[in-house]
C-alpha cells in the first residue's frame, strides 16, 4: 500500500517546500500587561525577499519583531518559521532555528571586544573553521570592524556599532534577519552605507524583515512592505506601490518632492 | 595568524591576570608596610621584650605580609562568588557565606572519615587535601545551583528586595540545618579539621639580617598550599571567563541578557553555571579556610562572607578583577591591623578591633565611590 500513497505526499511535501515562506505571522495578538500592542498582525516573508514594516512610533513595529524572536509571547496567533511553529519557543531556541534579530538600539555588548561580539553571534557554531569563515565574510562586508576588532564594542561610534550589530547577526547565518531601525541616530551618509550593505547582503541571498521609521530609505531597498498603525496592518503592497500611495506619501514620506 | 591570536588570548587570559595579581599583592604590601613603618618611626618607643616599635615591626613584617596575602587570596576567592552572581543577576547572594560554610563542613567530614594517622608524609597529605578541596567544590557548587533553582529563579522578576530576603532566609536555613545535622550525629555543632604535624611545621624560606636585626621568613606547608591552590583557582577562573566560549557567554549575559538570548544563549543555563562556578570557588575556599583555622562551626561563614562581600564592593561589584584586587587589599590591611594595632595603641585596641577596618572601608566606599575601585558596571546599569 504505502508505495501508492508515498509519491503523492512527496509531491505535496516538495510543493509546500517551494511555496513555504521563511516567516509567517498569522493573526498575532501581543499584550504588554493590559496594553494590546499587536491586534492581529498577519504577514509573510518569502525566501530572498526584503520586506519592510513601516509605521509611526508606537505602532507595534518593534513588538512584532520581538514577538517573532520570542522576547515577548503572543497571547493569540501563530508564528511560523519555514512552516515550523515557533510561537512558544524561548528566544535562544528561535535563534538556533535561524532567526537573526538585530535589536533596536543595536544592543552590542559594550565590554566585549568587537571580535568577541562577533563570536557571540556564532555562539551556537562549534566548528572553529566555520567561525573563521564567517568572520572573514563579515570583515569583508565591514572592513571597519576588522580594524577595530580588539576594541571594546562600547567605544565604537554609532555607525560602527550598527555595523557590528548587523555583523553579529550575519555570524549566525540566519534564515531571516530581523532589523529594527538600523538608521536610528545615524548621519545620512552612514544610513546610505548601511542600506547599501543590506541591499548587497540581500543580493547574496539574505532574507530580511526590516522595521524602519525612515520609510523613504526602507522602500528603496525593500521588495514589499506593510504599513502598521496602532497594532494593525492597514496597507500592504510592493515597495513601488506603497511609495506611490498618497496615504503613505502623506503620512510617512512627507516632505519628498 | 590564528596561532598567534590564540597566544595573544592565552596571554591576556592567564599571564596578564597573574602579573596583575602579583603587582597588586606587591603594591598593597609595599604601601601598607611603608605606612606601618612610617607610623612606627613616628611613634617609636619601647615595647614588650626590650624591643623598640621599629624593631618589632621589622622583625614581624614578613610574617604579617604572608598572613595578609593568605587571607587576601581566600577573601578574593569568596568575593568572586558574590561578584559573578551579581554580574549576571544584580543579586547579592547573601547565602554565599553559607555555601562557603557547607564546603568547609563537607571537607572536614571527609577528612575525619578518612581517619588518617597524624604522622602522614607531606606528599600523601597534599593529595588528600586536593581531593578534599575538589569534594568541597562539588558539594558547594551543586548547593549553589540548587539554591538558585529553589530560592532565586522563581523570584527572577520580583522586585530586587525580594530575592535578597530570600537569600537571607536560605542563609539561616543552611546554618541551622548544618547545626541540626552536626548536633544529631556528632553531639556538638562544631568540628575540628584533623591536624597534621607535617603541614604545620614552619619551613624557613629565607633568613636575612636587616640593619642588624635577624629577619626570618617562615611558612607552614599548609599556608604554601593555600596560596598555591588559590593562585591556580584564580588563574583558572580568569582563563575560563576571559578565554572560553562559556566565559564569553557569561560576560555577555552579565551585560545584556535579552540580547545574549537572541544570539542563542540559554540564559537560564548560563546563570546556573555561574552559580556552579561561584559556589565551587566558595567550597574550595571553605576547605582551605578550615585547614587554616582548624575549628569550624555553622556560623563560620558569616564574618569571612561579609568581609569578602566588602572586598567585592571595594573592587567594584560585578567586576571579576576587582574582586581579586579587593580581596587582596582587604586581607593585607586586616593582617597588618591585627598584628600591630595593639602594639601601636599601647594595648588600648587589641587585634580583635581589626574588623573595624574592613567595615570602615565598606562604609567609605559606599559613600564616596559606590562603583568600587575598578567598577563602572553599576553606573552603566542604573
Coordinates of C-alpha atoms in Angstrom, one line a residue:
Chain A
X1 CA 0.0 0.0 0.0
X2 CA 2.5 2.7 1.0
X3 CA 4.2 2.9 -2.4
X4 CA 1.0 4.1 -3.9
X5 CA 0.5 6.9 -1.4
X6 CA 4.1 7.9 -0.9
X7 CA 4.7 9.7 -4.2
X8 CA 1.7 11.9 -3.7
X9 CA 2.7 13.1 -0.3
X10 CA 6.2 13.5 -1.5
X11 CA 5.0 15.8 -4.2
X12 CA 2.9 17.7 -1.7
X13 CA 5.9 18.0 0.6
X14 CA 8.0 19.2 -2.2
X15 CA 5.4 21.7 -3.3
X16 CA 5.0 23.1 0.2
X17 CA 8.7 23.5 0.5
X18 CA 8.8 25.6 -2.7
X19 CA 5.9 27.8 -1.7
X20 CA 6.8 27.9 2.0
X21 CA 7.5 31.4 3.3
X22 CA 10.6 31.8 5.5
X23 CA 8.4 33.7 8.0
X24 CA 4.7 33.9 8.5
X25 CA 2.7 35.6 11.2
X26 CA -0.9 34.6 11.5
X27 CA -3.3 36.8 13.4
X28 CA -0.8 37.5 16.1
X29 CA -2.0 39.3 19.3
X30 CA 0.6 40.5 21.7
X31 CA 0.0 42.3 25.0
X32 CA 2.3 44.3 27.3
X33 CA 0.4 43.9 30.6
X34 CA -3.0 45.3 29.7
X35 CA -1.9 47.1 26.6
X36 CA -3.0 45.4 23.5
X37 CA 0.1 46.1 21.4
X38 CA -0.5 43.9 18.3
X39 CA -4.1 43.4 17.3
X40 CA -4.0 40.6 14.8
X41 CA -0.9 41.0 12.7
X42 CA -0.5 38.7 9.7
X43 CA 2.4 38.9 7.4
X44 CA 4.6 36.8 5.1
X45 CA 8.2 37.0 4.1
X46 CA 9.3 34.8 1.2
X47 CA 12.8 33.5 0.7
X48 CA 15.2 36.1 -0.7
X49 CA 12.8 39.0 0.0
X50 CA 13.4 42.3 1.8
X51 CA 10.1 43.1 3.4
X52 CA 9.7 46.3 5.3
X53 CA 7.3 47.2 8.1
X54 CA 6.7 50.9 8.3
X55 CA 4.8 52.9 10.7
X56 CA 4.9 55.6 13.3
X57 CA 6.4 55.4 16.8
X58 CA 4.5 53.0 19.0
X59 CA 2.6 51.4 16.1
X60 CA 3.9 48.0 17.1
X61 CA 6.9 47.5 14.7
X62 CA 9.4 46.6 17.4
X63 CA 6.8 44.5 19.2
X64 CA 6.3 42.5 16.0
X65 CA 10.0 41.7 15.8
X66 CA 10.2 40.9 19.5
X67 CA 7.2 38.5 19.1
X68 CA 8.9 36.7 16.3
X69 CA 12.2 36.2 18.2
X70 CA 10.4 35.1 21.3
X71 CA 11.3 38.0 23.6
X72 CA 7.6 38.6 24.1
X73 CA 5.0 35.9 23.9
X74 CA 1.8 36.4 21.8
X75 CA -1.5 35.7 23.5
X76 CA -3.1 34.5 20.3
X77 CA -2.0 33.6 16.8
X78 CA 0.9 31.8 15.3
X79 CA 4.5 32.5 14.2
X80 CA 5.8 30.1 11.7
X81 CA 9.5 29.8 10.6
X82 CA 9.7 27.8 7.4
X83 CA 6.4 26.3 8.3
X84 CA 7.5 25.3 11.8
X85 CA 5.5 26.7 14.7
X86 CA 7.9 28.8 16.8
X87 CA 5.2 30.8 18.6
X88 CA 6.0 29.5 22.1
X89 CA 9.7 28.9 21.8
X90 CA 12.1 30.8 24.1
X91 CA 14.4 33.3 22.3
X92 CA 17.5 31.2 22.3
X93 CA 15.7 28.3 20.6
X94 CA 14.3 30.7 18.0
X95 CA 17.8 32.0 17.4
X96 CA 19.0 28.4 17.0
X97 CA 16.4 27.8 14.3
X98 CA 17.8 30.7 12.2
X99 CA 16.3 34.0 13.2
X100 CA 18.9 36.7 13.5
X101 CA 17.5 39.7 15.3
X102 CA 19.4 43.0 15.2
X103 CA 17.6 44.7 18.1
X104 CA 16.5 48.3 18.4
X105 CA 19.4 50.5 19.7
X106 CA 21.9 47.9 18.4
X107 CA 22.5 46.4 21.8
X108 CA 26.0 45.4 21.3
X109 CA 27.9 44.0 24.3
X110 CA 29.8 47.2 25.4
X111 CA 32.6 45.5 27.4
X112 CA 33.2 42.6 24.9
X113 CA 35.7 43.4 22.1
X114 CA 34.4 43.7 18.6
X115 CA 35.8 40.2 17.9
X116 CA 34.1 38.8 20.9
X117 CA 30.8 40.4 19.9
X118 CA 31.0 38.8 16.6
X119 CA 31.9 35.5 18.2
X120 CA 28.8 35.7 20.3
X121 CA 26.9 35.8 17.0
X122 CA 28.3 32.4 16.2
X123 CA 27.7 31.2 19.7
X124 CA 25.9 28.1 18.5
X125 CA 28.6 27.2 16.0
X126 CA 31.2 24.8 17.5
X127 CA 33.5 24.4 14.5
X128 CA 36.3 26.9 14.7
X129 CA 36.9 26.7 10.9
X130 CA 33.3 27.6 10.2
X131 CA 33.5 30.5 12.7
X132 CA 36.7 31.7 10.9
X133 CA 35.0 31.5 7.5
X134 CA 32.0 33.6 8.8
X135 CA 34.3 36.1 10.4
X136 CA 36.2 36.5 7.2
X137 CA 32.9 37.2 5.4
X138 CA 31.8 39.8 8.0
X139 CA 35.2 41.5 7.8
X140 CA 34.8 41.7 4.0
X141 CA 31.4 43.3 4.4
X142 CA 32.6 45.7 7.1
X143 CA 36.3 46.3 6.8
X144 CA 36.0 48.8 9.6
X145 CA 35.2 46.1 12.1
X146 CA 38.4 44.3 11.1
X147 CA 40.4 47.4 12.1
X148 CA 38.6 47.7 15.4
X149 CA 38.4 44.0 16.3
X150 CA 40.3 44.4 19.6
X151 CA 38.4 47.4 20.8
X152 CA 35.6 47.1 23.3
X153 CA 32.3 47.4 21.5
X154 CA 31.2 50.3 23.7
X155 CA 33.9 52.5 22.3
X156 CA 32.7 52.3 18.7
X157 CA 30.8 55.2 17.0
X158 CA 27.1 54.8 16.4
X159 CA 27.6 53.8 12.8
X160 CA 30.3 51.3 13.7
X161 CA 28.0 49.8 16.4
X162 CA 25.3 49.4 13.8
X163 CA 27.8 47.6 11.6
X164 CA 28.8 45.4 14.5
X165 CA 25.2 44.6 15.3
X166 CA 24.5 43.6 11.7
X167 CA 27.8 41.7 11.5
X168 CA 27.0 39.9 14.7
X169 CA 23.7 38.7 13.2
X170 CA 25.4 37.7 10.0
X171 CA 27.7 35.4 12.1
X172 CA 24.5 33.4 12.8
X173 CA 24.0 32.9 9.0
X174 CA 20.3 33.3 9.7
X175 CA 17.5 32.2 7.5
X176 CA 15.9 35.5 8.1
X177 CA 17.4 38.7 9.6
X178 CA 15.1 41.0 11.6
X179 CA 16.4 44.5 11.5
X180 CA 15.0 47.1 13.9
X181 CA 15.6 50.7 12.9
X182 CA 19.1 50.4 11.5
X183 CA 19.1 54.0 10.6
X184 CA 18.2 55.4 14.0
X185 CA 20.6 58.1 15.2
X186 CA 23.0 57.8 12.2
X187 CA 24.2 60.5 10.0
X188 CA 22.6 60.4 6.5
X189 CA 25.8 59.3 4.8
X190 CA 26.1 56.3 7.2
X191 CA 22.4 55.5 6.6
X192 CA 23.3 55.2 2.9
X193 CA 26.2 52.9 3.7
X194 CA 24.1 50.6 5.9
X195 CA 21.3 50.4 3.4
X196 CA 23.8 49.7 0.6
X197 CA 25.1 46.8 2.6
X198 CA 21.7 45.5 3.3
X199 CA 20.9 45.6 -0.4
X200 CA 24.2 43.8 -1.1
X201 CA 23.5 41.1 1.5
X202 CA 20.1 40.5 0.1
X203 CA 21.6 40.1 -3.4
X204 CA 23.7 37.4 -1.8
X205 CA 20.6 35.7 -0.6
X206 CA 19.9 37.0 2.9
X207 CA 16.2 37.3 3.6
X208 CA 15.4 40.5 5.6
X209 CA 12.4 41.8 7.6
X210 CA 13.2 45.5 8.0
X211 CA 11.5 47.8 10.5
X212 CA 12.0 51.5 9.8
X213 CA 10.7 54.9 10.5
X214 CA 12.7 56.2 7.6
X215 CA 10.1 54.9 5.1
X216 CA 11.9 56.6 2.2
X217 CA 15.1 54.5 2.6
X218 CA 13.2 51.4 3.5
X219 CA 11.0 51.4 0.4
X220 CA 14.1 51.9 -1.7
X221 CA 15.7 48.6 -0.7
X222 CA 12.5 46.6 0.0
X223 CA 10.6 44.4 -2.4
X224 CA 7.4 44.6 -0.5
X225 CA 6.1 46.4 2.5
X226 CA 3.4 46.5 5.2
X227 CA 2.1 49.7 6.9
X228 CA 1.3 49.2 10.5
X229 CA -0.8 51.5 12.6
X230 CA -1.7 51.1 16.3
X231 CA -1.1 47.3 16.1
X232 CA -2.9 46.6 12.8
X233 CA -1.6 46.2 9.3
X234 CA -3.5 48.9 7.4
X235 CA -1.8 48.6 4.0
X236 CA 0.4 46.2 2.1
X237 CA 1.9 46.0 -1.3
X238 CA 5.1 46.1 -3.4
X239 CA 7.5 48.8 -2.4
X240 CA 6.8 50.7 -5.6
X241 CA 3.0 50.6 -4.9
X242 CA 3.5 51.8 -1.4
X243 CA 5.9 54.6 -2.4
X244 CA 3.2 55.9 -4.8
X245 CA 0.3 55.5 -2.4
X246 CA -1.0 59.0 -1.5
X247 CA -1.7 57.9 2.1
X248 CA 1.8 56.6 2.6
X249 CA 3.3 59.7 1.0
X250 CA 1.3 62.0 3.3
X251 CA 2.0 60.1 6.5
X252 CA 5.5 58.6 6.0
X253 CA 7.1 60.2 3.1
X254 CA 6.1 63.8 3.8
X255 CA 8.5 66.4 2.5
X256 CA 9.5 64.4 -0.5
X257 CA 9.4 66.4 -3.7
Chain B
X1 CA 47.5 34.2 12.2
X2 CA 45.2 32.1 14.3
X3 CA 48.0 30.6 16.3
X4 CA 49.3 34.0 17.1
X5 CA 45.8 35.1 18.0
X6 CA 45.4 32.1 20.4
X7 CA 48.7 33.1 22.0
X8 CA 47.6 36.6 22.5
X9 CA 44.4 35.4 24.1
X10 CA 46.2 33.0 26.3
X11 CA 48.5 35.8 27.4
X12 CA 45.5 38.1 28.1
X13 CA 43.6 35.4 29.9
X14 CA 46.3 33.8 32.0
X15 CA 49.6 35.5 32.1
X16 CA 48.3 39.1 32.3
X17 CA 46.0 38.4 35.2
X18 CA 48.8 36.6 37.1
X19 CA 51.1 39.6 36.5
X20 CA 48.3 41.9 37.7
X21 CA 47.8 39.8 40.8
X22 CA 51.5 39.9 41.6
X23 CA 51.7 43.6 41.1
X24 CA 48.7 44.2 43.3
X25 CA 49.9 41.9 46.0
X26 CA 53.3 43.6 45.9
X27 CA 51.9 47.1 45.7
X28 CA 49.4 46.7 48.6
X29 CA 52.1 45.1 50.7
X30 CA 54.7 47.8 50.0
X31 CA 52.2 50.6 50.6
X32 CA 50.8 49.2 53.8
X33 CA 54.3 48.2 55.0
X34 CA 55.6 51.7 54.3
X35 CA 52.8 53.3 56.2
X36 CA 53.2 50.9 59.1
X37 CA 57.0 51.6 59.2
X38 CA 56.5 55.3 59.0
X39 CA 54.0 55.2 61.9
X40 CA 56.4 53.0 63.8
X41 CA 59.2 55.5 63.3
X42 CA 56.9 58.4 64.3
X43 CA 55.6 56.7 67.4
X44 CA 58.8 54.8 68.2
X45 CA 59.1 53.7 71.8
X46 CA 59.9 50.7 73.9
X47 CA 57.5 47.8 73.7
X48 CA 57.4 44.5 75.4
X49 CA 60.5 42.3 75.3
X50 CA 63.0 45.1 75.3
X51 CA 62.4 45.9 71.6
X52 CA 61.6 49.3 70.1
X53 CA 58.4 49.6 68.0
X54 CA 60.5 49.8 64.8
X55 CA 62.5 46.6 65.7
X56 CA 59.2 44.8 66.4
X57 CA 57.7 45.9 63.1
X58 CA 60.9 44.9 61.1
X59 CA 61.0 41.5 62.7
X60 CA 57.4 40.6 62.2
X61 CA 56.8 42.3 58.9
X62 CA 57.4 39.3 56.5
X63 CA 55.3 37.0 58.6
X64 CA 52.4 39.5 58.7
X65 CA 52.8 40.1 54.9
X66 CA 52.4 36.3 54.3
X67 CA 49.4 36.1 56.6
X68 CA 47.9 39.1 54.7
X69 CA 48.3 37.5 51.3
X70 CA 46.9 34.2 52.5
X71 CA 43.8 35.8 53.9
X72 CA 43.7 38.1 50.9
X73 CA 43.6 35.2 48.5
X74 CA 40.9 33.5 50.5
X75 CA 38.8 36.7 50.5
X76 CA 39.3 37.1 46.8
X77 CA 38.0 33.6 46.1
X78 CA 34.9 34.1 48.2
X79 CA 34.4 37.6 46.7
X80 CA 34.4 36.1 43.2
X81 CA 31.3 34.2 44.1
X82 CA 29.4 37.3 45.1
X83 CA 30.7 39.3 42.2
X84 CA 29.9 36.7 39.5
X85 CA 26.4 36.2 40.7
X86 CA 25.9 40.0 41.0
X87 CA 27.2 40.3 37.5
X88 CA 24.6 38.1 35.9
X89 CA 21.6 38.7 38.2
X90 CA 22.3 42.0 40.0
X91 CA 21.5 40.0 43.1
X92 CA 23.7 39.9 46.2
X93 CA 23.7 36.3 47.1
X94 CA 23.8 36.6 50.9
X95 CA 23.6 32.8 51.1
X96 CA 27.1 32.6 49.7
X97 CA 28.7 32.7 53.1
X98 CA 26.8 29.5 54.0
X99 CA 27.7 27.9 50.7
X100 CA 31.3 28.5 51.8
X101 CA 30.5 27.1 55.3
X102 CA 28.9 23.9 53.8
X103 CA 32.1 23.4 51.8
X104 CA 34.2 23.6 54.9
X105 CA 31.9 21.0 56.6
X106 CA 31.9 18.6 53.7
X107 CA 35.7 18.9 53.7
X108 CA 36.0 18.2 57.5
X109 CA 33.6 15.3 57.4
X110 CA 35.5 13.7 54.6
X111 CA 38.9 14.2 56.3
X112 CA 37.5 12.8 59.5
X113 CA 36.0 9.9 57.6
X114 CA 39.4 9.1 56.2
X115 CA 40.7 8.9 59.7
X116 CA 44.4 9.3 58.7
X117 CA 47.1 8.8 61.3
X118 CA 48.6 12.2 62.1
X119 CA 52.2 11.2 61.1
X120 CA 51.5 11.4 57.3
X121 CA 54.2 12.5 54.9
X122 CA 53.5 15.7 53.1
X123 CA 53.1 14.2 49.7
X124 CA 50.2 12.0 50.7
X125 CA 48.6 14.8 52.6
X126 CA 48.7 17.1 49.6
X127 CA 46.8 14.5 47.6
X128 CA 44.2 14.1 50.4
X129 CA 43.8 17.9 50.7
X130 CA 43.5 18.2 46.9
X131 CA 40.8 15.6 46.9
X132 CA 39.0 17.2 49.9
X133 CA 39.1 20.5 48.1
X134 CA 37.5 19.0 45.0
X135 CA 34.8 17.4 47.1
X136 CA 34.1 20.7 48.8
X137 CA 33.9 22.4 45.4
X138 CA 31.5 19.8 44.1
X139 CA 29.2 20.0 47.2
X140 CA 29.2 23.8 47.3
X141 CA 28.8 24.2 43.6
X142 CA 25.8 21.9 43.5
X143 CA 24.3 23.5 46.6
X144 CA 24.6 26.9 44.9
X145 CA 22.9 25.6 41.8
X146 CA 20.1 24.2 44.0
X147 CA 19.7 27.5 45.9
X148 CA 19.4 29.4 42.6
X149 CA 16.8 27.0 41.3
X150 CA 14.7 27.0 44.5
X151 CA 15.1 30.4 46.0
X152 CA 16.1 32.8 43.3
X153 CA 14.7 31.6 39.9
X154 CA 11.1 31.8 40.9
X155 CA 11.7 35.4 42.1
X156 CA 13.6 36.5 39.0
X157 CA 11.0 39.1 38.0
X158 CA 10.1 40.1 41.5
X159 CA 11.3 43.5 43.0
X160 CA 15.0 43.3 43.9
X161 CA 14.4 43.3 47.6
X162 CA 12.5 40.1 47.4
X163 CA 15.3 37.7 46.4
X164 CA 17.6 39.5 48.8
X165 CA 15.3 38.5 51.6
X166 CA 15.0 35.0 50.2
X167 CA 18.9 34.9 50.3
X168 CA 19.0 35.8 53.9
X169 CA 16.3 33.1 54.6
X170 CA 18.4 30.5 52.8
X171 CA 21.4 31.6 54.8
X172 CA 19.6 30.9 58.1
X173 CA 18.2 27.7 56.8
X174 CA 21.6 26.4 55.9
X175 CA 23.2 27.4 59.2
X176 CA 20.5 25.7 61.2
X177 CA 20.4 22.6 59.0
X178 CA 24.1 22.1 59.4
X179 CA 23.8 22.8 63.1
X180 CA 21.0 20.3 63.5
X181 CA 22.7 17.6 61.5
X182 CA 26.0 18.0 63.3
X183 CA 24.2 18.2 66.6
X184 CA 22.3 15.0 66.0
X185 CA 25.2 13.0 64.5
X186 CA 28.1 14.4 66.5
X187 CA 26.5 15.8 69.7
X188 CA 28.3 19.1 69.1
X189 CA 27.8 21.5 66.3
X190 CA 31.5 22.4 65.7
X191 CA 34.1 20.2 64.0
X192 CA 37.9 20.3 64.1
X193 CA 40.0 19.7 60.9
X194 CA 42.5 17.0 61.7
X195 CA 45.9 18.5 62.4
X196 CA 49.0 17.0 60.8
X197 CA 52.5 18.0 62.1
X198 CA 53.9 17.8 58.6
X199 CA 51.6 20.6 57.4
X200 CA 52.0 22.8 60.5
X201 CA 55.8 22.6 60.6
X202 CA 57.2 26.0 59.6
X203 CA 59.5 25.9 56.7
X204 CA 62.2 28.6 56.6
X205 CA 62.0 30.2 53.2
X206 CA 64.6 32.9 53.9
X207 CA 66.7 34.3 56.7
X208 CA 68.3 37.7 56.3
X209 CA 69.7 40.3 58.5
X210 CA 68.3 43.8 58.1
X211 CA 70.2 46.5 59.9
X212 CA 71.5 44.1 62.5
X213 CA 68.1 42.5 63.1
X214 CA 67.6 38.8 62.2
X215 CA 64.6 38.5 60.0
X216 CA 63.4 35.0 59.1
X217 CA 60.6 34.3 56.6
X218 CA 58.8 31.1 57.7
X219 CA 55.8 29.5 56.2
X220 CA 53.8 26.5 57.2
X221 CA 53.4 23.9 54.4
X222 CA 49.6 24.4 54.7
X223 CA 50.0 28.1 54.0
X224 CA 52.1 27.5 50.9
X225 CA 49.4 25.0 49.9
X226 CA 46.6 27.5 50.4
X227 CA 48.5 30.2 48.4
X228 CA 49.3 27.7 45.5
X229 CA 45.7 26.4 45.3
X230 CA 44.3 29.9 45.4
X231 CA 46.6 31.0 42.6
X232 CA 45.7 28.0 40.5
X233 CA 41.9 28.7 41.1
X234 CA 42.2 32.4 40.4
X235 CA 44.2 31.8 37.2
X236 CA 41.7 29.0 36.1
X237 CA 38.8 31.3 36.7
X238 CA 40.5 34.1 34.7
X239 CA 41.1 31.7 31.9
X240 CA 37.5 30.4 32.0
X241 CA 35.9 33.8 32.0
X242 CA 38.2 35.6 29.5
X243 CA 39.2 32.9 27.0
X244 CA 36.5 30.3 26.7
X245 CA 33.2 30.2 24.9
X246 CA 31.4 29.7 28.3
X247 CA 33.2 32.7 29.8
X248 CA 32.2 34.9 26.9
X249 CA 28.6 33.8 27.3
X250 CA 28.8 34.6 31.0
X251 CA 30.1 38.1 30.3
X252 CA 27.5 38.6 27.5
X253 CA 24.7 37.6 29.8
X254 CA 26.0 39.9 32.5
X255 CA 26.0 42.8 30.0
X256 CA 22.7 42.2 28.3
X257 CA 20.6 39.1 28.9
X258 CA 17.9 39.7 26.2
X259 CA 20.5 40.2 23.5
X260 CA 22.5 37.2 24.6
X261 CA 19.4 35.2 24.3
X262 CA 19.0 36.5 20.7
X263 CA 22.4 35.0 20.0
X264 CA 21.2 31.6 21.0
X265 CA 22.5 31.7 24.6
X266 CA 20.3 29.8 27.0
X267 CA 20.4 32.4 29.7
X268 CA 19.0 30.2 32.5
X269 CA 21.7 27.7 31.9
X270 CA 24.5 30.3 32.0
X271 CA 23.1 31.7 35.2
X272 CA 23.1 28.1 36.6
X273 CA 26.7 27.6 35.6
X274 CA 27.7 30.9 37.1
X275 CA 26.2 29.8 40.4
X276 CA 28.1 26.4 40.0
X277 CA 31.4 28.2 39.4
X278 CA 31.0 30.7 42.2
X279 CA 29.8 28.0 44.6
X280 CA 32.7 25.7 43.7
X281 CA 35.1 28.5 44.4
X282 CA 33.4 29.2 47.7
X283 CA 33.5 25.5 48.6
X284 CA 37.2 25.3 47.8
X285 CA 37.8 28.3 50.0
X286 CA 35.8 26.8 52.8
X287 CA 38.1 23.7 52.8
X288 CA 41.2 25.8 52.7
X289 CA 39.9 28.2 55.4
X290 CA 39.0 25.2 57.6
X291 CA 42.5 23.8 57.2
X292 CA 43.9 27.1 58.1
X293 CA 41.8 27.8 61.2
X294 CA 41.2 24.2 62.3
X295 CA 37.9 24.6 64.1
X296 CA 34.7 25.4 62.2
X297 CA 31.1 25.8 63.2
X298 CA 27.9 26.5 61.3
X299 CA 28.3 30.3 61.7
X300 CA 31.9 30.3 60.5
X301 CA 30.8 31.6 57.1
X302 CA 29.3 34.9 58.3
X303 CA 32.4 37.0 59.0
X304 CA 34.5 35.8 56.1
X305 CA 31.4 36.1 53.9
X306 CA 30.7 39.7 54.8
X307 CA 34.3 40.6 54.5
X308 CA 34.5 39.0 51.1
X309 CA 31.4 41.0 50.2
X310 CA 33.2 44.1 51.3
X311 CA 36.2 43.0 49.1
X312 CA 33.8 42.6 46.2
X313 CA 32.3 46.1 46.8
X314 CA 35.8 47.6 47.2
X315 CA 36.9 46.2 43.9
X316 CA 33.6 47.1 42.2
X317 CA 30.8 44.6 42.5
X318 CA 30.2 42.7 39.3
X319 CA 33.8 43.1 38.3
X320 CA 35.9 39.9 38.5
X321 CA 39.3 41.5 38.5
X322 CA 38.0 44.0 41.1
X323 CA 37.0 41.2 43.4
X324 CA 40.6 39.8 43.4
X325 CA 42.1 43.2 44.0
X326 CA 39.6 44.0 46.7
X327 CA 40.2 40.7 48.4
X328 CA 44.0 41.2 48.4
X329 CA 43.9 44.8 49.7
X330 CA 41.4 43.9 52.4
X331 CA 43.4 40.8 53.5
X332 CA 46.7 42.6 53.7
X333 CA 45.1 45.6 55.6
X334 CA 43.4 43.3 58.0
X335 CA 46.6 41.2 58.7
X336 CA 48.5 44.4 59.5
X337 CA 45.8 45.8 61.7
X338 CA 45.6 42.5 63.5
X339 CA 49.3 42.3 64.1
X340 CA 50.1 45.9 65.0
X341 CA 47.0 47.5 66.4
X342 CA 47.6 46.6 70.0
X343 CA 51.4 47.5 69.9
X344 CA 50.7 50.8 68.3
X345 CA 48.0 51.8 70.6
X346 CA 49.8 50.6 73.7
X347 CA 47.2 47.9 74.2
X348 CA 44.2 50.2 74.1
X349 CA 42.9 48.4 71.0
X350 CA 43.5 44.7 70.7
X351 CA 43.8 42.8 67.4
X352 CA 40.1 41.9 67.7
X353 CA 39.4 45.5 66.5
X354 CA 40.8 44.7 63.1
X355 CA 37.3 44.1 61.8
X356 CA 36.7 47.8 62.2
X357 CA 39.0 48.3 59.2
X358 CA 37.1 46.1 56.9
X359 CA 33.7 47.6 57.7
X360 CA 35.0 51.2 57.7
X361 CA 36.2 50.5 54.2
X362 CA 32.8 49.2 53.2
X363 CA 31.1 52.4 54.5
X364 CA 33.7 54.7 53.0
X365 CA 33.5 53.0 49.6
X366 CA 29.7 53.1 49.6
X367 CA 29.7 56.8 50.4
X368 CA 32.5 58.0 48.2
X369 CA 32.9 55.5 45.4
X370 CA 29.9 53.2 45.2
X371 CA 31.2 51.7 42.0
X372 CA 34.4 50.5 43.7
X373 CA 38.0 50.8 42.7
X374 CA 37.6 49.2 39.2
X375 CA 33.9 49.2 38.8
X376 CA 31.7 51.1 36.4
X377 CA 29.1 48.5 35.9
X378 CA 26.7 49.8 38.5
X379 CA 26.7 53.2 36.9
X380 CA 26.0 51.8 33.5
X381 CA 23.2 49.7 34.7
X382 CA 21.4 52.3 36.6

